[in-house]
Tab-separated table of C-alpha atoms and ligand atoms in Angstrom:
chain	number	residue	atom	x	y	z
A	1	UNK	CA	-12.506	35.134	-20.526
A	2	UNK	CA	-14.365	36.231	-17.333
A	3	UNK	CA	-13.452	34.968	-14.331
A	4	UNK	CA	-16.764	32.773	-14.113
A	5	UNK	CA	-15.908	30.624	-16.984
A	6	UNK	CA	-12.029	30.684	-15.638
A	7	UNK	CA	-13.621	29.269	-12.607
A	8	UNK	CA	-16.798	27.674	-13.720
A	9	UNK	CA	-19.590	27.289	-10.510
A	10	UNK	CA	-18.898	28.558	-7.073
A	11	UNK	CA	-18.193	25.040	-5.527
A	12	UNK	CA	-16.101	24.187	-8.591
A	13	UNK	CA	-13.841	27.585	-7.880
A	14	UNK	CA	-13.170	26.468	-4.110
A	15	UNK	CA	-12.371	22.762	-5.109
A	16	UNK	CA	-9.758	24.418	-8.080
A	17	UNK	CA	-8.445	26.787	-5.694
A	18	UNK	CA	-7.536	24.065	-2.890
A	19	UNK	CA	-6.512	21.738	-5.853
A	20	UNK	CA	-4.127	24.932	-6.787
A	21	UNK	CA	-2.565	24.943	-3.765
A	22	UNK	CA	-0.989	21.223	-3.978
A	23	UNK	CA	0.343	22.345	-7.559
A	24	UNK	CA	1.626	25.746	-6.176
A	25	UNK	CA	3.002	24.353	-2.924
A	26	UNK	CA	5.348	21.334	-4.581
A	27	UNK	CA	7.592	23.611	-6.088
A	28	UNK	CA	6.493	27.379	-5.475
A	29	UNK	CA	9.118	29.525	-7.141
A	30	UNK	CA	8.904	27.305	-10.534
A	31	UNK	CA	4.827	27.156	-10.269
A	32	UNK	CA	4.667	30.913	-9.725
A	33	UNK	CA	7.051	31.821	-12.900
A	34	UNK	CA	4.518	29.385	-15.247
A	35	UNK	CA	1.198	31.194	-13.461
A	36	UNK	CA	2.750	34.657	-14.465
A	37	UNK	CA	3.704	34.153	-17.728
A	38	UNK	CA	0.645	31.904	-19.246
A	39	UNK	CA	-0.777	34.013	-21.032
A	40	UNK	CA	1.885	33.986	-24.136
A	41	UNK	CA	2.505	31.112	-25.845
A	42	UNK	CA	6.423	30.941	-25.748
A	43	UNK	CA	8.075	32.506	-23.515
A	44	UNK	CA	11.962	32.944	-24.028
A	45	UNK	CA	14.420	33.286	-20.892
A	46	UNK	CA	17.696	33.150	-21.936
A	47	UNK	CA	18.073	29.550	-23.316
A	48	UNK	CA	15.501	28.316	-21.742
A	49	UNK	CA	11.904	28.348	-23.523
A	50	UNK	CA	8.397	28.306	-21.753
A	51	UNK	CA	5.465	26.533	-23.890
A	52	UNK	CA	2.025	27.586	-22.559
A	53	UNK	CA	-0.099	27.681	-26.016
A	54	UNK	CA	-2.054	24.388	-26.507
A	55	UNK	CA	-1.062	24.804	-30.027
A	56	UNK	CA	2.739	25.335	-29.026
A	57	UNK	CA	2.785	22.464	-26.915
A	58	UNK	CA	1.165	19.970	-29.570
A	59	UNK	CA	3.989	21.555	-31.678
A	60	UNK	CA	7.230	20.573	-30.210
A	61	UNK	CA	5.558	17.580	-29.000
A	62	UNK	CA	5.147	16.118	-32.568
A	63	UNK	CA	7.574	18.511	-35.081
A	64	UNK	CA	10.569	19.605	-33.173
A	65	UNK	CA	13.375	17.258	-32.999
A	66	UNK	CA	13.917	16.449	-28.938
A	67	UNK	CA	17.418	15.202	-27.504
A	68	UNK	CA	16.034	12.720	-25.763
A	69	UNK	CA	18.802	12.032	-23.283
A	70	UNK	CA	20.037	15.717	-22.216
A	71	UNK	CA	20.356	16.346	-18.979
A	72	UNK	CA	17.120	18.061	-16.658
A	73	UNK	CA	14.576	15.905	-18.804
A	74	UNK	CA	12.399	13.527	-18.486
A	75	UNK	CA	14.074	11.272	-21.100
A	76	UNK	CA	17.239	11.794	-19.462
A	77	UNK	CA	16.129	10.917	-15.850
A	78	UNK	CA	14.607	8.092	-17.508
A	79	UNK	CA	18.022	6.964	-19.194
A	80	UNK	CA	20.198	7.358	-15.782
A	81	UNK	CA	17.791	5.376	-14.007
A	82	UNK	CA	17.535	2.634	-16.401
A	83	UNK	CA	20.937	2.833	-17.597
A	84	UNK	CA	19.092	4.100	-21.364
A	85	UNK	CA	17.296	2.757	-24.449
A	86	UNK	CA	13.799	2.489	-23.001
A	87	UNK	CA	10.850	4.568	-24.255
A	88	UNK	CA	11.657	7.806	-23.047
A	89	UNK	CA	15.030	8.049	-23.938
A	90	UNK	CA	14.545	6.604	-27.595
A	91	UNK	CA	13.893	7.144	-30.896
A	92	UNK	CA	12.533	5.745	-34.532
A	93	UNK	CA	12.669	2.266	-34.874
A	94	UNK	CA	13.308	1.083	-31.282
A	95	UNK	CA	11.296	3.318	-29.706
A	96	UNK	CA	8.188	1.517	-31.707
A	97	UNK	CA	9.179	-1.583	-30.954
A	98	UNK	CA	9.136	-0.906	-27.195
A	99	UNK	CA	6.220	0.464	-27.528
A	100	UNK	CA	4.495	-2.157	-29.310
A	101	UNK	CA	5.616	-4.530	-26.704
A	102	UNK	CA	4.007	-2.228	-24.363
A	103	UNK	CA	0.679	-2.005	-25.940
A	104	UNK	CA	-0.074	-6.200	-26.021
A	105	UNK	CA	0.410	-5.479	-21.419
A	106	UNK	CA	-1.550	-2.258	-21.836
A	107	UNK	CA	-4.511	-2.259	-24.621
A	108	UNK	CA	-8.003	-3.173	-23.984
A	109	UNK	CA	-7.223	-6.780	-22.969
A	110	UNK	CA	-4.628	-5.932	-20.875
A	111	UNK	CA	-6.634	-3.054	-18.926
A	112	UNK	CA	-9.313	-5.882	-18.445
A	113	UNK	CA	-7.343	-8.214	-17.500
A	114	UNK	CA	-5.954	-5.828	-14.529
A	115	UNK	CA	-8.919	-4.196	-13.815
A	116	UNK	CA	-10.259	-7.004	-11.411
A	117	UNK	CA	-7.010	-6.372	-9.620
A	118	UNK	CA	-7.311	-2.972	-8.446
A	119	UNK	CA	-11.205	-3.090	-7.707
A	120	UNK	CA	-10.376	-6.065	-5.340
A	121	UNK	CA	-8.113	-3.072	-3.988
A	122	UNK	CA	-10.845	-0.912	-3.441
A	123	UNK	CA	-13.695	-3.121	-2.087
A	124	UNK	CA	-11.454	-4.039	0.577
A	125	UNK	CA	-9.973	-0.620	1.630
A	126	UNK	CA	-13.433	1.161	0.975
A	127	UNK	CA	-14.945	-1.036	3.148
A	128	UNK	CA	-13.669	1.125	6.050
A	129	UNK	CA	-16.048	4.025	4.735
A	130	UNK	CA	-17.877	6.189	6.519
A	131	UNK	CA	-14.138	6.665	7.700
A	132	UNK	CA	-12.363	8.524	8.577
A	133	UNK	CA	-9.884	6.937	6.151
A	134	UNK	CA	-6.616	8.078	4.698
A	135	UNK	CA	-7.101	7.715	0.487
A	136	UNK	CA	-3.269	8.299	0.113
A	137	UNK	CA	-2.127	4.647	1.137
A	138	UNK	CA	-5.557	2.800	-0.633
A	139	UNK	CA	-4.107	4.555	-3.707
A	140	UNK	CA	-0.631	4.086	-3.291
A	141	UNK	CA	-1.614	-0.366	-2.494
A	142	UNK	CA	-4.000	0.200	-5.776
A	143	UNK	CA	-0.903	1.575	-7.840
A	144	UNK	CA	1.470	-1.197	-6.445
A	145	UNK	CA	-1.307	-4.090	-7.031
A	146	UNK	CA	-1.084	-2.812	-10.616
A	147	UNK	CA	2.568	-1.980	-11.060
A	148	UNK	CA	2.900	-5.548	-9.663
A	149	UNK	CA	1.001	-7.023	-12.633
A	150	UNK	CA	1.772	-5.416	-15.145
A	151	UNK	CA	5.882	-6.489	-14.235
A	152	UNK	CA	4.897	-9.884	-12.921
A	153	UNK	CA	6.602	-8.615	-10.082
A	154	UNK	CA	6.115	-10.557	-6.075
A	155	UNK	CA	6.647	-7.730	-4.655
A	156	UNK	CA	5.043	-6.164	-2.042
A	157	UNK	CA	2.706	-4.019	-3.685
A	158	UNK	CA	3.091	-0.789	-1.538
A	159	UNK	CA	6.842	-1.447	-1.259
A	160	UNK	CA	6.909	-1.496	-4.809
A	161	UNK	CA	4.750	1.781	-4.867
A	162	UNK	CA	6.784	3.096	-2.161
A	163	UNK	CA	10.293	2.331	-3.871
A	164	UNK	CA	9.069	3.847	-7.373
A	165	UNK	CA	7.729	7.113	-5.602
A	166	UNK	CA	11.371	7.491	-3.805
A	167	UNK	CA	12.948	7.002	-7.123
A	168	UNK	CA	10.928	9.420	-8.987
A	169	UNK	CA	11.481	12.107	-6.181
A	170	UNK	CA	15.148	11.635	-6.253
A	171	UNK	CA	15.272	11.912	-10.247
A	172	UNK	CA	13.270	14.777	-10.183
A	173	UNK	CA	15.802	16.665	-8.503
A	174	UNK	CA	17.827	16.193	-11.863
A	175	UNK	CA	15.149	15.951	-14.196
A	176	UNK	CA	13.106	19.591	-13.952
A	177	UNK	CA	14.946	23.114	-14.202
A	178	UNK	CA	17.629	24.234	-11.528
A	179	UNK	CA	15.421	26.035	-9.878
A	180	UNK	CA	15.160	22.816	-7.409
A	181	UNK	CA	17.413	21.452	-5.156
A	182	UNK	CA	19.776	18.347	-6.528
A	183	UNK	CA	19.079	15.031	-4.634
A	184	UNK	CA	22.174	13.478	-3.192
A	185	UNK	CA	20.280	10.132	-2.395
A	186	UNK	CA	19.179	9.018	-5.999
A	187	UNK	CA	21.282	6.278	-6.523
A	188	UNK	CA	20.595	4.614	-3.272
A	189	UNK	CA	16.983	5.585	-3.894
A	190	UNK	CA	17.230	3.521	-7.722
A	191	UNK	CA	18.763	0.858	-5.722
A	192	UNK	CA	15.900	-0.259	-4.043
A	193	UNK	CA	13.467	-0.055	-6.600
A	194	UNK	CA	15.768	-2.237	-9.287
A	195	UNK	CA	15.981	-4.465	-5.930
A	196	UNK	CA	12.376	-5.340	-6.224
A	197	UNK	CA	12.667	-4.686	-10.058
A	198	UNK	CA	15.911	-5.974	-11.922
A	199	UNK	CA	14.009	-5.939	-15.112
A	200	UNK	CA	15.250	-1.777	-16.041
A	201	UNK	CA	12.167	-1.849	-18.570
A	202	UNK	CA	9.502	-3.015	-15.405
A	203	UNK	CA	11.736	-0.319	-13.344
A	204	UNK	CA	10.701	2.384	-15.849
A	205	UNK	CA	7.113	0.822	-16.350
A	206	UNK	CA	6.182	1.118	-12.457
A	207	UNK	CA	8.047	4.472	-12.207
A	208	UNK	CA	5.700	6.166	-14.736
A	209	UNK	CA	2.819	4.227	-13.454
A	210	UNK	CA	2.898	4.568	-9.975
A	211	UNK	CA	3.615	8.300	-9.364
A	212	UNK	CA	1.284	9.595	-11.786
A	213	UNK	CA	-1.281	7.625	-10.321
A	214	UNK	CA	-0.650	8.028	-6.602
A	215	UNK	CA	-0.547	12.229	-7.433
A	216	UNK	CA	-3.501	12.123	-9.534
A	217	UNK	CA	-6.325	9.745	-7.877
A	218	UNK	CA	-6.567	11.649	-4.807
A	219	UNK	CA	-6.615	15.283	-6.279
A	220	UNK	CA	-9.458	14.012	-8.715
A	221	UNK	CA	-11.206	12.531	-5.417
A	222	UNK	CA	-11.048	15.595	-3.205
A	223	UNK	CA	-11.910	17.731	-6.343
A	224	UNK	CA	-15.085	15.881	-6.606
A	225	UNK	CA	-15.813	15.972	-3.137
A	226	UNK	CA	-15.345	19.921	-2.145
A	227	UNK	CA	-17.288	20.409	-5.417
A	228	UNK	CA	-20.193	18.175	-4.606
A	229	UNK	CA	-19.606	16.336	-7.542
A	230	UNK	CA	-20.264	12.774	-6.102
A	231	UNK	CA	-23.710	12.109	-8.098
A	232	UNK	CA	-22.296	13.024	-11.552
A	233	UNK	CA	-19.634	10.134	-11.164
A	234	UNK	CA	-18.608	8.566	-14.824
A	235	UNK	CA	-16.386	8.426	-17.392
A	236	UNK	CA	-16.285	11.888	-18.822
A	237	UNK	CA	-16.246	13.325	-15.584
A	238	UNK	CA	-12.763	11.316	-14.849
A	239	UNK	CA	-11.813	12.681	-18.065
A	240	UNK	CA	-12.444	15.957	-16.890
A	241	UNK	CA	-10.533	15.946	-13.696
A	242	UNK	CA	-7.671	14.751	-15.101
A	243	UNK	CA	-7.684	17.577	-17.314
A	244	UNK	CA	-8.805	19.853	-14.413
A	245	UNK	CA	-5.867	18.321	-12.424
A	246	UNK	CA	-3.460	18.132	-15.159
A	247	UNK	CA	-1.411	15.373	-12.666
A	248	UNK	CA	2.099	16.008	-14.994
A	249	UNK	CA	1.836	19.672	-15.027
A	250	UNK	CA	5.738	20.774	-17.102
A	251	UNK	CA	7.047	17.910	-19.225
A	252	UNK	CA	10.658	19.308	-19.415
A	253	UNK	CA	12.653	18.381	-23.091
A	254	UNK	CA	15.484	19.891	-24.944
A	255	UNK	CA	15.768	20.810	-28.576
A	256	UNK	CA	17.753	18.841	-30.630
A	257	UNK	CA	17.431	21.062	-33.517
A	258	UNK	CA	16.779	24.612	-34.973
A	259	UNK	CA	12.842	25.084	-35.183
A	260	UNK	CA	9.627	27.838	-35.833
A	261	UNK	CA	7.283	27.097	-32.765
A	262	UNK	CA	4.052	28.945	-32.830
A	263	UNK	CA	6.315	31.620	-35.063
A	264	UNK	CA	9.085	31.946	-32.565
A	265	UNK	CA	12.448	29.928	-33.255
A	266	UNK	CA	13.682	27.793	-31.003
A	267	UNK	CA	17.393	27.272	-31.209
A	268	UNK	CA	19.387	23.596	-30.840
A	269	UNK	CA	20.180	23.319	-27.125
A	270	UNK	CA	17.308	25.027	-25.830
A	271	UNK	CA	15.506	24.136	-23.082
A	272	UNK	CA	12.252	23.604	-23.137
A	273	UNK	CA	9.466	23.714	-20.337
A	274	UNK	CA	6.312	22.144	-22.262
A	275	UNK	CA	3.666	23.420	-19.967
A	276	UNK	CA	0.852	20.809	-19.912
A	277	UNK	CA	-1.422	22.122	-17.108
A	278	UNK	CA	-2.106	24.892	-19.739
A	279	UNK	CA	-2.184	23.066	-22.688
A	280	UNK	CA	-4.990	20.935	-20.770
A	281	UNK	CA	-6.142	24.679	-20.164
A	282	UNK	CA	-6.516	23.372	-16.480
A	283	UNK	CA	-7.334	27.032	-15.826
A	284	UNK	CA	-10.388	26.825	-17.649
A	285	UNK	CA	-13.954	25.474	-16.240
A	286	UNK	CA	-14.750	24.528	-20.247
A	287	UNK	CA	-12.023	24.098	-22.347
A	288	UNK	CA	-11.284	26.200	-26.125
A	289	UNK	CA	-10.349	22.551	-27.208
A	290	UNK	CA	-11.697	20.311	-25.581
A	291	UNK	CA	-10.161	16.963	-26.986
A	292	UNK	CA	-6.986	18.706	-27.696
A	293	UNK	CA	-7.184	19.505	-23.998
A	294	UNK	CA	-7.914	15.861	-22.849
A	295	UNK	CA	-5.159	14.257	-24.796
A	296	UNK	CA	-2.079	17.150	-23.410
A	297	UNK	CA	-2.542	15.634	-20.347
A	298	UNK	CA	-1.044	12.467	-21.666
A	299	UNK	CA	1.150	14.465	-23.942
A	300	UNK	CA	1.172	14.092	-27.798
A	301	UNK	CA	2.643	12.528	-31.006
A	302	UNK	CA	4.778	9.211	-30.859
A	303	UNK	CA	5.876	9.249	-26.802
A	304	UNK	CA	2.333	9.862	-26.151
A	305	UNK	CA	1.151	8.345	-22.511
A	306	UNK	CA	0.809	4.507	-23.617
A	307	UNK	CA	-1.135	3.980	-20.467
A	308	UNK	CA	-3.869	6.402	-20.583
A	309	UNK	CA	-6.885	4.440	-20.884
A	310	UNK	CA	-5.269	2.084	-17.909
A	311	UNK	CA	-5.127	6.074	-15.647
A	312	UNK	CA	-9.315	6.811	-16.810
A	313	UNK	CA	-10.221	3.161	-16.079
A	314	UNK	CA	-8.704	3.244	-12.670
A	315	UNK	CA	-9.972	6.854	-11.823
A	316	UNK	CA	-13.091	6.209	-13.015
A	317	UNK	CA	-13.369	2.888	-11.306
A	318	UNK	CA	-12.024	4.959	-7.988
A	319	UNK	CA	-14.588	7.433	-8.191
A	320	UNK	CA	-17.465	5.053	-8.737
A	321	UNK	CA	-16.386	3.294	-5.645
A	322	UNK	CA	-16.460	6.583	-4.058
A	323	UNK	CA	-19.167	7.775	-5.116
A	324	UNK	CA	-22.033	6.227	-2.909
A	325	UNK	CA	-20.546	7.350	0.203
A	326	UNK	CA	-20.391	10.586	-0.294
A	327	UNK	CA	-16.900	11.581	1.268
A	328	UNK	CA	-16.235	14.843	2.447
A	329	UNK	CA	-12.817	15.945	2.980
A	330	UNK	CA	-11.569	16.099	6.772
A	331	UNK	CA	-7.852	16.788	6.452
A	332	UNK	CA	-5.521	17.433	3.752
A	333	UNK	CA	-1.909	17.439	3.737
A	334	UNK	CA	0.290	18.024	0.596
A	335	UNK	CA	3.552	15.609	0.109
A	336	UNK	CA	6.978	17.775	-0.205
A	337	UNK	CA	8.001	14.570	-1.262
A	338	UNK	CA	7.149	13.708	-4.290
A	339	UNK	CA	8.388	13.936	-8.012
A	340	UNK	CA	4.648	15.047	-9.054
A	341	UNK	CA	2.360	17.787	-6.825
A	342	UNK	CA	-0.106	15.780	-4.911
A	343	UNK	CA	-1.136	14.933	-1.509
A	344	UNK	CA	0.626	13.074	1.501
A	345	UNK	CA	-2.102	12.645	3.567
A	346	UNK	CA	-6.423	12.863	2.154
A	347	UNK	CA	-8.266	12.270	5.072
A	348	UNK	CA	-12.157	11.593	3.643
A	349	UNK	CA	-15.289	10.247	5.951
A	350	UNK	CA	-19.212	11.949	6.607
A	351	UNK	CA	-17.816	15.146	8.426
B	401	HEM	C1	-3.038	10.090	-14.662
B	401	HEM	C2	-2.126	9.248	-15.045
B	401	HEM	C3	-1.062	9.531	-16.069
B	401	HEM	C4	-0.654	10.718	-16.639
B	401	HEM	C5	-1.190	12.114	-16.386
B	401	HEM	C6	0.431	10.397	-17.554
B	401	HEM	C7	1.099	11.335	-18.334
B	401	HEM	C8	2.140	11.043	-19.192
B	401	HEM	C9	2.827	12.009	-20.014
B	401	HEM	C10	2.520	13.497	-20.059
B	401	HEM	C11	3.795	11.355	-20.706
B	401	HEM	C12	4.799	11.978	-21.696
B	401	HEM	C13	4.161	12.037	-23.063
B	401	HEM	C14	4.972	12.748	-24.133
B	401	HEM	O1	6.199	12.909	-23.994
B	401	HEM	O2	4.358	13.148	-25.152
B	401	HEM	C15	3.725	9.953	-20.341
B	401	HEM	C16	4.547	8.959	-20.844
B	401	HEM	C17	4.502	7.647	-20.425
B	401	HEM	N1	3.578	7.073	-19.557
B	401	HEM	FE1	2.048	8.022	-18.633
B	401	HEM	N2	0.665	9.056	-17.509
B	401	HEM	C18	-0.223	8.478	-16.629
B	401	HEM	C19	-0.326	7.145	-16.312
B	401	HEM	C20	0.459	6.146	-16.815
B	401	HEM	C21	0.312	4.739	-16.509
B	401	HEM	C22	-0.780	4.169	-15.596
B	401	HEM	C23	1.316	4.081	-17.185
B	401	HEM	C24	1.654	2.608	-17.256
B	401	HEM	C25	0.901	1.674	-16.801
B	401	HEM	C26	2.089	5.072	-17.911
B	401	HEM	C27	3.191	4.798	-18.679
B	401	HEM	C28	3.883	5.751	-19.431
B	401	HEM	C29	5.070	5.436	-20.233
B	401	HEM	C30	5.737	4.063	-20.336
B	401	HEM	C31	5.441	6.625	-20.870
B	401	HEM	C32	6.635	6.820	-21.814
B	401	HEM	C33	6.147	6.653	-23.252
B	401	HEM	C34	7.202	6.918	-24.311
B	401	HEM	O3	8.164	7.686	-24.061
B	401	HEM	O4	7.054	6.374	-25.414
B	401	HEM	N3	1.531	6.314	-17.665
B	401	HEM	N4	2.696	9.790	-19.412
């Protein structure tokens, strides 16, 4: 592939290579390995497996028997912070009852029954545009407006948003490879969020909403700004960022079983880091596969994201609002402090 169509058009390279940065700069030594060894599909070190292929990733995501509670995943960070059995952590039978309760909140209805919510959000914070305004926080109140809804929670809604990103960082200090610190402050940091949430399975709900939201809305919007994509504004392009973006970049699991992946074995007890970024072949200006690539970013098979189309509404929704002003980026800042690469501070206004 030449490195035009790894880029795509000159403003689209600078906005990918500034978007690059917030992925690289979360956790460098991690993001570096994955960028060096891409372009294989597995990748073995030790007992620890890397899954770049698209066709890998789909794969383990839907054949391989996962322990969904071992330590250093996201099922298991999921089960110490709930105290266990919701969605991440489970299997057969319960798991699709909890996730049939979760579709009624989070189908069609339910995303139009929010959306009025969140676009109140953004009429009122936009309404500060030309700017200079900070997208970070209108995000972060748009997350906790929704997280708030969807749980029935009083909350504050960027306390809420504020408690579930604290909790997320803290877990993720458990919940990706060694190669990152351990956080000594996770149980305080659970604390506060099941203060504001008691219900564990609203807990888990705002966690996975609210962080993957707050990382990815404001990398799609500065992508679309420093590539002067503001008049193309619509539903595919939202789908496109996100793919671009790839906002959950390693989706870490372990095998619960002997398996063939791609032709390699995988052995019971490895660990596996499902690389999503490149099964979303976020590299790429134009995807091989381009629905396969769309759908990795929500991963695949029966845990599959359950709130996708509620993450395209709201970006899409985000961008059109957007959109008319034109925003330029002024000032970026990337957050050290968060469980998913994104930014801390996006100042946007006419520069
Ligand atoms: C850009 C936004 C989002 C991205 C990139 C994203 C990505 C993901 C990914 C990769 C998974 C794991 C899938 C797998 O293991 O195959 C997941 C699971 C999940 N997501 Fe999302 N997500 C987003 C937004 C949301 C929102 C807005 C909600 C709720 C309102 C949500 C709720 C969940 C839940 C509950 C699960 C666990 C499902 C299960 O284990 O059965 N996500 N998400």
């Amino acid at each position: 592939m030449s490195a035009r169509a790894e880029g795509g058009r000159a403003p689209d390279a600078r906005a990918r290579r500034l978007d690059r940065r917030v992925y690289l700069r979360s956790h460098p030594a991690l993001f570096a390995l994955l960028s060096a060894t891409r372009h294989r599909p597995l990748v073995r070190l030790g007992g620890t497996v890397l899954v770049h292929g698209p066709r890998a990733y789909r794969e383990v995501l839907t054949r391989v028997p996962l322990d969904r509670t071992a330590e250093h995943t996201t099922g298991g960070a999921a089960a110490r912070l709930t105290e266990g059995g919701l969605l991440f952590d489970q299997d057969g039978a319960a798991h699709r009852e909890a996730r049939r309760a979760l579709a009624e909140r989070l189908g069609g209805p339910g995303v139009a029954r929010l959306r009025p919510l969140w676009q109140r959000v953004l009429e009122r914070r936009l309404a500060e545009l030309p700017g200079p305004l900070d997208l970070v926080p209108v995000v972060r109140e748009l997350a906790g407006v929704t997280a708030a809804a969807l749980t029935g929670s009083p909350a504050d809604p960027s306390a809420l948003a504020r408690a579930a990103a604290e909790a997320a960082f803290a877990a993720a200090g458990e919940h990706l490879p060694s190669l990152l610190p351990r956080r000594r402050d996770a149980a305080a940091a659970t604390g506060r969020l099941t203060a504001l949430l008691p219900d564990p399975l609203d807990a888990m709900v705002a966690v996975a909403a609210v962080n993957t939201t707050v990382a990815a809305l404001p990398r799609a919007a500065a992508w679309c700004a420093r590539a002067g994509r503001w008049p193309e504004v619509s539903p595919e392009l939202a789908v496109e960022l996100l793919r671009l973006t790839a906002p959950t970049p390693i989706l870490p699991r372990v095998a619960a079983a002997d398996a063939t992946v791609a032709g390699c074995p995988v052995r019971r007890g490895d660990r596996l880091v499902l690389v999503a970024r490149h099964a979303a072949e976020a590299h790429r200006a134009v995807p091989e596969h381009p629905a396969a690539a769309a759908q990795a970013v929500f991963g695949a098979g029966p845990h599959a994201c359950p709130g996708a189309a509620l993450a395209r509404a709201q970006l899409t929704d985000f961008l059109a609002a957007l959109a008319p002003h034109r925003p330029r980026v002024l000032k970026a800042r990337v957050d050290r402090r968060s469980a998913l690469p994104g930014y801390a501070l996006l100042l946007v206004g006419k520069g």
